[in-house]
CSV table of N, CA and C in Angstrom, one decimal:
chain,number,residue,atom,x,y,z
A,1,MET,N,70.0,76.2,131.3
A,1,MET,CA,71.3,75.7,131.0
A,1,MET,C,71.8,76.3,129.7
A,2,LEU,N,70.9,76.4,128.8
A,2,LEU,CA,71.2,77.1,127.5
A,2,LEU,C,71.7,78.5,127.7
A,3,ASP,N,71.0,79.2,128.5
A,3,ASP,CA,71.4,80.6,128.8
A,3,ASP,C,72.7,80.7,129.4
A,4,ALA,N,73.1,79.8,130.3
A,4,ALA,CA,74.3,79.8,131.0
A,4,ALA,C,75.5,79.2,130.2
A,5,GLY,N,75.2,78.7,129.1
A,5,GLY,CA,76.2,78.1,128.3
A,5,GLY,C,76.6,76.7,128.8
A,6,GLU,N,75.8,76.1,129.6
A,6,GLU,CA,76.1,74.8,130.2
A,6,GLU,C,75.6,73.7,129.2
A,7,LEU,N,74.8,74.0,128.3
A,7,LEU,CA,74.2,73.1,127.3
A,7,LEU,C,74.1,73.8,126.0
A,8,LEU,N,74.6,73.1,125.0
A,8,LEU,CA,74.4,73.6,123.6
A,8,LEU,C,73.3,72.8,122.9
A,9,PRO,N,72.6,73.4,122.0
A,9,PRO,CA,71.5,72.8,121.3
A,9,PRO,C,71.8,71.4,120.6
A,10,ASP,N,73.1,71.3,120.1
A,10,ASP,CA,73.5,70.1,119.4
A,10,ASP,C,74.1,69.0,120.3
A,11,MET,N,74.3,69.4,121.6
A,11,MET,CA,74.9,68.4,122.5
A,11,MET,C,73.9,67.2,122.7
A,12,LEU,N,74.5,66.0,122.9
A,12,LEU,CA,73.7,64.8,123.1
A,12,LEU,C,73.4,64.7,124.6
A,13,VAL,N,72.1,64.3,124.8
A,13,VAL,CA,71.7,64.0,126.2
A,13,VAL,C,71.1,62.6,126.1
A,14,PRO,N,71.1,61.9,127.3
A,14,PRO,CA,70.6,60.6,127.3
A,14,PRO,C,69.1,60.5,127.5
A,15,ASP,N,68.5,59.7,126.7
A,15,ASP,CA,67.1,59.4,126.8
A,15,ASP,C,67.0,57.9,127.0
A,16,VAL,N,67.3,57.4,128.2
A,16,VAL,CA,67.3,56.0,128.5
A,16,VAL,C,66.7,55.9,129.9
A,17,ALA,N,66.2,54.7,130.2
A,17,ALA,CA,65.7,54.4,131.5
A,17,ALA,C,66.8,54.4,132.5
A,18,HIS,N,66.5,55.0,133.7
A,18,HIS,CA,67.5,55.1,134.8
A,18,HIS,C,66.8,54.8,136.1
A,19,PRO,N,67.1,53.6,136.7
A,19,PRO,CA,66.3,53.2,137.8
A,19,PRO,C,66.5,54.1,139.1
A,20,ASN,N,67.5,54.9,139.2
A,20,ASN,CA,67.8,55.7,140.4
A,20,ASN,C,67.6,57.2,140.2
A,21,CYS,N,66.8,57.6,139.2
A,21,CYS,CA,66.7,59.0,139.0
A,21,CYS,C,65.6,59.6,139.8
A,22,GLY,N,64.8,58.8,140.6
A,22,GLY,CA,63.8,59.4,141.5
A,22,GLY,C,62.5,59.7,140.9
A,23,VAL,N,62.3,59.3,139.6
A,23,VAL,CA,61.0,59.5,139.0
A,23,VAL,C,60.6,58.2,138.3
A,24,ASN,N,59.3,58.1,138.0
A,24,ASN,CA,58.9,57.0,137.2
A,24,ASN,C,59.3,57.2,135.7
A,25,ASN,N,60.3,56.5,135.3
A,25,ASN,CA,60.9,56.8,134.0
A,25,ASN,C,60.6,55.7,133.0
A,26,THR,N,59.4,55.2,133.0
A,26,THR,CA,58.9,54.2,132.0
A,26,THR,C,58.0,55.0,131.1
A,27,ARG,N,57.9,54.5,129.9
A,27,ARG,CA,57.0,55.0,128.9
A,27,ARG,C,56.0,54.0,128.5
A,28,PHE,N,54.9,54.4,128.0
A,28,PHE,CA,53.8,53.5,127.7
A,28,PHE,C,54.2,52.5,126.6
A,29,ASN,N,55.1,52.9,125.7
A,29,ASN,CA,55.6,52.0,124.7
A,29,ASN,C,57.0,51.5,124.9
A,30,GLU,N,57.6,51.9,126.1
A,30,GLU,CA,58.9,51.4,126.4
A,30,GLU,C,60.0,51.7,125.4
A,31,ASP,N,59.8,52.8,124.6
A,31,ASP,CA,60.7,53.2,123.5
A,31,ASP,C,61.5,54.4,124.0
A,32,PHE,N,62.8,54.2,124.0
A,32,PHE,CA,63.7,55.3,124.3
A,32,PHE,C,64.6,55.6,123.1
A,33,SER,N,65.1,56.9,123.1
A,33,SER,CA,65.8,57.3,121.9
A,33,SER,C,67.3,57.1,122.0
A,34,GLY,N,67.8,56.8,123.2
A,34,GLY,CA,69.2,56.7,123.4
A,34,GLY,C,69.8,58.1,123.6
A,35,ALA,N,70.9,58.4,122.8
A,35,ALA,CA,71.5,59.7,122.8
A,35,ALA,C,70.7,60.5,121.8
A,36,ILE,N,70.3,61.7,122.2
A,36,ILE,CA,69.5,62.6,121.3
A,36,ILE,C,70.0,64.0,121.5
A,37,GLU,N,69.9,64.8,120.5
A,37,GLU,CA,70.3,66.2,120.6
A,37,GLU,C,69.4,66.9,121.5
A,38,ALA,N,70.0,67.8,122.4
A,38,ALA,CA,69.2,68.6,123.4
A,38,ALA,C,68.1,69.3,122.7
A,39,LYS,N,68.3,70.0,121.6
A,39,LYS,CA,67.2,70.7,121.0
A,39,LYS,C,66.0,69.9,120.6
A,40,LYS,N,66.3,68.6,120.2
A,40,LYS,CA,65.2,67.7,119.9
A,40,LYS,C,64.5,67.2,121.1
A,41,SER,N,65.3,66.9,122.1
A,41,SER,CA,64.7,66.3,123.3
A,41,SER,C,63.8,67.2,124.1
A,42,ILE,N,64.2,68.5,124.2
A,42,ILE,CA,63.4,69.4,124.9
A,42,ILE,C,62.6,70.3,124.1
A,43,GLY,N,62.7,70.2,122.8
A,43,GLY,CA,62.0,71.0,121.8
A,43,GLY,C,60.8,70.3,121.2
A,44,ASN,N,61.0,69.8,120.0
A,44,ASN,CA,59.9,69.2,119.3
A,44,ASN,C,59.5,67.8,119.8
A,45,ARG,N,60.4,67.1,120.5
A,45,ARG,CA,60.0,65.8,121.0
A,45,ARG,C,59.5,65.9,122.4
A,46,SER,N,59.9,66.9,123.2
A,46,SER,CA,59.4,67.1,124.5
A,46,SER,C,59.5,65.9,125.4
A,47,LEU,N,60.7,65.3,125.5
A,47,LEU,CA,60.9,64.1,126.2
A,47,LEU,C,61.2,64.4,127.7
A,48,ASN,N,60.4,63.8,128.6
A,48,ASN,CA,60.5,64.1,130.0
A,48,ASN,C,61.8,63.6,130.7
A,49,ILE,N,62.3,62.4,130.3
A,49,ILE,CA,63.5,61.9,131.0
A,49,ILE,C,64.7,62.8,130.8
A,50,PRO,N,65.0,63.2,129.5
A,50,PRO,CA,66.1,64.1,129.4
A,50,PRO,C,65.9,65.4,130.1
A,51,ALA,N,64.7,65.9,130.1
A,51,ALA,CA,64.4,67.2,130.8
A,51,ALA,C,64.6,67.1,132.3
A,52,VAL,N,64.2,66.0,132.9
A,52,VAL,CA,64.4,65.7,134.4
A,52,VAL,C,65.9,65.6,134.7
A,53,ARG,N,66.6,64.9,133.8
A,53,ARG,CA,68.1,64.7,134.0
A,53,ARG,C,68.8,66.1,133.9
A,54,LEU,N,68.4,66.9,132.9
A,54,LEU,CA,69.1,68.2,132.8
A,54,LEU,C,68.7,69.1,134.0
A,55,LEU,N,67.5,69.0,134.4
A,55,LEU,CA,67.1,69.8,135.6
A,55,LEU,C,67.8,69.4,136.8
A,56,THR,N,68.0,68.1,137.0
A,56,THR,CA,68.8,67.6,138.1
A,56,THR,C,70.2,68.1,138.1
A,57,ILE,N,70.8,68.1,137.0
A,57,ILE,CA,72.2,68.7,136.8
A,57,ILE,C,72.2,70.2,137.0
A,58,HIS,N,71.3,70.9,136.5
A,58,HIS,CA,71.2,72.3,136.6
A,58,HIS,C,71.0,72.8,138.0
A,59,GLY,N,70.1,72.1,138.7
A,59,GLY,CA,69.7,72.4,140.1
A,59,GLY,C,68.3,73.0,140.1
A,60,LEU,N,67.5,72.5,141.0
A,60,LEU,CA,66.1,73.0,141.2
A,60,LEU,C,66.1,74.4,141.6
A,61,GLN,N,66.9,74.8,142.6
A,61,GLN,CA,66.9,76.2,143.1
A,61,GLN,C,67.3,77.2,142.0
A,62,LYS,N,68.3,76.8,141.3
A,62,LYS,CA,68.8,77.7,140.2
A,62,LYS,C,67.7,77.9,139.2
A,63,PHE,N,67.0,76.8,138.8
A,63,PHE,CA,65.8,76.9,137.9
A,63,PHE,C,64.7,77.8,138.5
A,64,ARG,N,64.4,77.5,139.7
A,64,ARG,CA,63.3,78.3,140.4
A,64,ARG,C,63.7,79.8,140.4
A,65,ASP,N,64.9,80.1,140.7
A,65,ASP,CA,65.4,81.5,140.7
A,65,ASP,C,65.2,82.2,139.4
A,66,GLN,N,65.5,81.4,138.3
A,66,GLN,CA,65.3,82.0,137.0
A,66,GLN,C,63.8,82.2,136.7
A,67,LEU,N,62.9,81.3,137.2
A,67,LEU,CA,61.5,81.5,137.0
A,67,LEU,C,61.0,82.8,137.7
A,68,ASP,N,61.6,83.1,138.8
A,68,ASP,CA,61.2,84.3,139.6
A,68,ASP,C,61.4,85.6,138.8
A,69,VAL,N,62.2,85.6,137.8
A,69,VAL,CA,62.5,86.8,137.0
A,69,VAL,C,61.2,87.1,136.2
A,70,PHE,N,60.4,86.1,135.8
A,70,PHE,CA,59.3,86.3,135.0
A,70,PHE,C,58.0,86.7,135.8
A,71,GLU,N,58.1,86.7,137.1
A,71,GLU,CA,56.9,87.1,137.9
A,71,GLU,C,56.6,88.6,137.9
């Protein structure tokens, strides 16, 4: 998403529980960050919920196609 300009590092992404996202989105400490900058959520904090949400928006096939470039 960063490469495509669909996401900027300082854009806010949600780090909140979402009952319909299709994954187990609970944390052992039940602590969520709320709105967090993309660069922090997928960089130094490595938060799974924002990453899954962004991947869902971006599209699994699009992501896989990008990975094929590295083979």
